[in-house]
Coordinates of C-alpha atoms in Angstrom, one line a residue:
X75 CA 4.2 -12.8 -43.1
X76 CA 2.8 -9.3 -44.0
X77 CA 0.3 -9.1 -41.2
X78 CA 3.3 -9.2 -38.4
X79 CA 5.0 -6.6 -40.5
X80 CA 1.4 -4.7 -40.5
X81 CA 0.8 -5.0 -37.0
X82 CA 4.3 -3.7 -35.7
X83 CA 4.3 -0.6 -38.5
X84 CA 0.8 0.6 -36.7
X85 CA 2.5 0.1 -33.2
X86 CA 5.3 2.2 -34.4
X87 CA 3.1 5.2 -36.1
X88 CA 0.3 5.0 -33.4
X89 CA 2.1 6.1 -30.3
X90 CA 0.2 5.5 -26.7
X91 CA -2.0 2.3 -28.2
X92 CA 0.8 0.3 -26.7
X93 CA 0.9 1.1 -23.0
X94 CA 2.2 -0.4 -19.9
X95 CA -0.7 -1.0 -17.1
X96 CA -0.4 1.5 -14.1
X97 CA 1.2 0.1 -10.9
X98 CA -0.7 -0.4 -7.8
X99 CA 0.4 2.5 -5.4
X100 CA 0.7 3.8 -1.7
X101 CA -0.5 7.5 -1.9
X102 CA -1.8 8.8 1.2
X103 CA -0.5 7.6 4.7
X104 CA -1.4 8.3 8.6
X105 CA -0.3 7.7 11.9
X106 CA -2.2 8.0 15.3
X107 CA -0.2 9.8 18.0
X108 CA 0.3 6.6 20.2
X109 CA -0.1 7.8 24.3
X110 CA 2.7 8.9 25.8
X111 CA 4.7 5.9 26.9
X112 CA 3.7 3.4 24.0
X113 CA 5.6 0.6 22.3
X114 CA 2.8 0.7 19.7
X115 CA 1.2 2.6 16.6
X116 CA -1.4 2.2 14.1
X117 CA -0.5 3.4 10.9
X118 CA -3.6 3.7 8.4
X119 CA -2.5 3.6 4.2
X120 CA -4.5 4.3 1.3
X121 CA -3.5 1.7 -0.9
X122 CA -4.5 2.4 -4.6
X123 CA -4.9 -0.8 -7.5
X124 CA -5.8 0.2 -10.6
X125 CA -4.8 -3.3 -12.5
X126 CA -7.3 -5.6 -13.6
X127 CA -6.2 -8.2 -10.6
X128 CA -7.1 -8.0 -7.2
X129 CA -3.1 -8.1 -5.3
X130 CA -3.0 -8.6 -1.4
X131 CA -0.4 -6.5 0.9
X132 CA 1.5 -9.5 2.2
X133 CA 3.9 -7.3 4.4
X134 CA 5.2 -4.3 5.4
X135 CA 8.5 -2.6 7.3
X136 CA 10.0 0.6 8.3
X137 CA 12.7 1.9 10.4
X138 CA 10.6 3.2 13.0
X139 CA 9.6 -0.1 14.8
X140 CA 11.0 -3.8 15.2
X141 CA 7.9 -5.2 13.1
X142 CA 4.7 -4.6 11.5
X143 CA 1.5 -6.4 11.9
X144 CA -1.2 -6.9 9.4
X145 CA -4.1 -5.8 11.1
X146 CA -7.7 -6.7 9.9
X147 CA -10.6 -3.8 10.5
X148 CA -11.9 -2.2 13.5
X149 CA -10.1 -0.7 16.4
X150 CA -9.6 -4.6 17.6
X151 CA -8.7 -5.9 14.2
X152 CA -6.9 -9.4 14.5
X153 CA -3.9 -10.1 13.0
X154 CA -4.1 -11.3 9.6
X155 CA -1.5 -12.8 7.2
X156 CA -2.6 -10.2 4.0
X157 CA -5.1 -8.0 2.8
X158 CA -7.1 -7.6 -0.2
X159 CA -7.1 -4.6 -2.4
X160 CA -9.6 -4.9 -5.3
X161 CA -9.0 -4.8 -8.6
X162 CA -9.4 -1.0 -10.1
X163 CA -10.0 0.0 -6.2
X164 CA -8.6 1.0 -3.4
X165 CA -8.4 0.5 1.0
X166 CA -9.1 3.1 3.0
X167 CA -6.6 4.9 5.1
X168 CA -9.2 4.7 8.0
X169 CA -9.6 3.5 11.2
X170 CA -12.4 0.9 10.2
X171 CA -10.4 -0.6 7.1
X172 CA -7.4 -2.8 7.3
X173 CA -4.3 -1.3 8.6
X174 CA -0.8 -1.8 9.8
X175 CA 0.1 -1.8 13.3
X176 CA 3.9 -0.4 14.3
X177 CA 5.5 -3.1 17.4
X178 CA 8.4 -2.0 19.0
X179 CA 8.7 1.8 18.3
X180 CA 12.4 2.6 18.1
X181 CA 11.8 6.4 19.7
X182 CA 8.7 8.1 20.9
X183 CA 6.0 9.6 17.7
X184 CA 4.7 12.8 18.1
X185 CA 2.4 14.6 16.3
X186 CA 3.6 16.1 12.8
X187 CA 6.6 13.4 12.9
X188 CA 7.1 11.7 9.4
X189 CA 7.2 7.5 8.8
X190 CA 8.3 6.1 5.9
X191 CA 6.3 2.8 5.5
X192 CA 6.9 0.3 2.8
X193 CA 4.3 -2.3 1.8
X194 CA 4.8 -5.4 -0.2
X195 CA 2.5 -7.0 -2.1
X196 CA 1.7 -10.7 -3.6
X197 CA 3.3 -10.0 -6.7
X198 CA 6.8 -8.3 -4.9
X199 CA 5.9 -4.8 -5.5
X200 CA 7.2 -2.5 -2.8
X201 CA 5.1 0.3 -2.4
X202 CA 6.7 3.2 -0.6
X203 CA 4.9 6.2 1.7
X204 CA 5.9 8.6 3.8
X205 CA 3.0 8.6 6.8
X206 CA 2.5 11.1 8.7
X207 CA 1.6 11.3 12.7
X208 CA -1.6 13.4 13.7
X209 CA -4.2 13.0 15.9
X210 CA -7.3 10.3 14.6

């Protein structure tokens, strides 16, 4: 019975050895200037995981557009249900990585234009970012 007592007096006096784990996050975001005309966009996120589990980026949504595809790497990337984010990694917010397609822009992008994109993930995290359009 003492070592309960023990172990919740050191939690109390040692502040900071009890933490809660950092949450996987969305900090950088881009856009290529679609041509003139287009119903389509490829957005490009970083997506930062610093847990100890490798999460996937099951979906993702903004106002700008009627959907958003899941897009594998390469400037052909298939569609693809999710993408991996490594544990205590990251994705690139790069052409070659896996990135997010925009269907069904609701109004033309131009360059300096902001997005705000919001990816979920396997656990139900929704990780907001504000993208913005420039030229690749």
């Amino acid at each position: 019975m003492r070592f309960p007592v023990a172990a919740v007096a050191v939690l109390l006096v040692v502040p900071g050895l009890v933490s809660a784990q950092p949450a996987p996050s969305a900090p950088t975001a881009w856009i290529a200037v679609p041509a003139a005309g287009a119903t389509t966009a490829d957005a490009f996120v970083e997506v930062s995981n610093p847990t100890m589990y490798e999460i996937y980026v099951t979906a993702a949504s903004t106002d700008a557009a009627a959907s958003v595809e899941l897009r594998a790497g390469g400037a052909q990337g298939a569609v693809v249900p999710e993408f991996p984010v490594p544990a205590y990694g990251s994705t690139a917010a790069a052409a070659d990585a896996p990135h997010l397609r925009l269907v069904g822009l609701k109004k033309p992008l131009a360059a300096g234009d902001t997005v705000t994109l919001t990816l979920t993930t396997d656990g139900g995290a929704a990780l907001k970012v504000t993208a913005t359009v420039r030229q690749p």
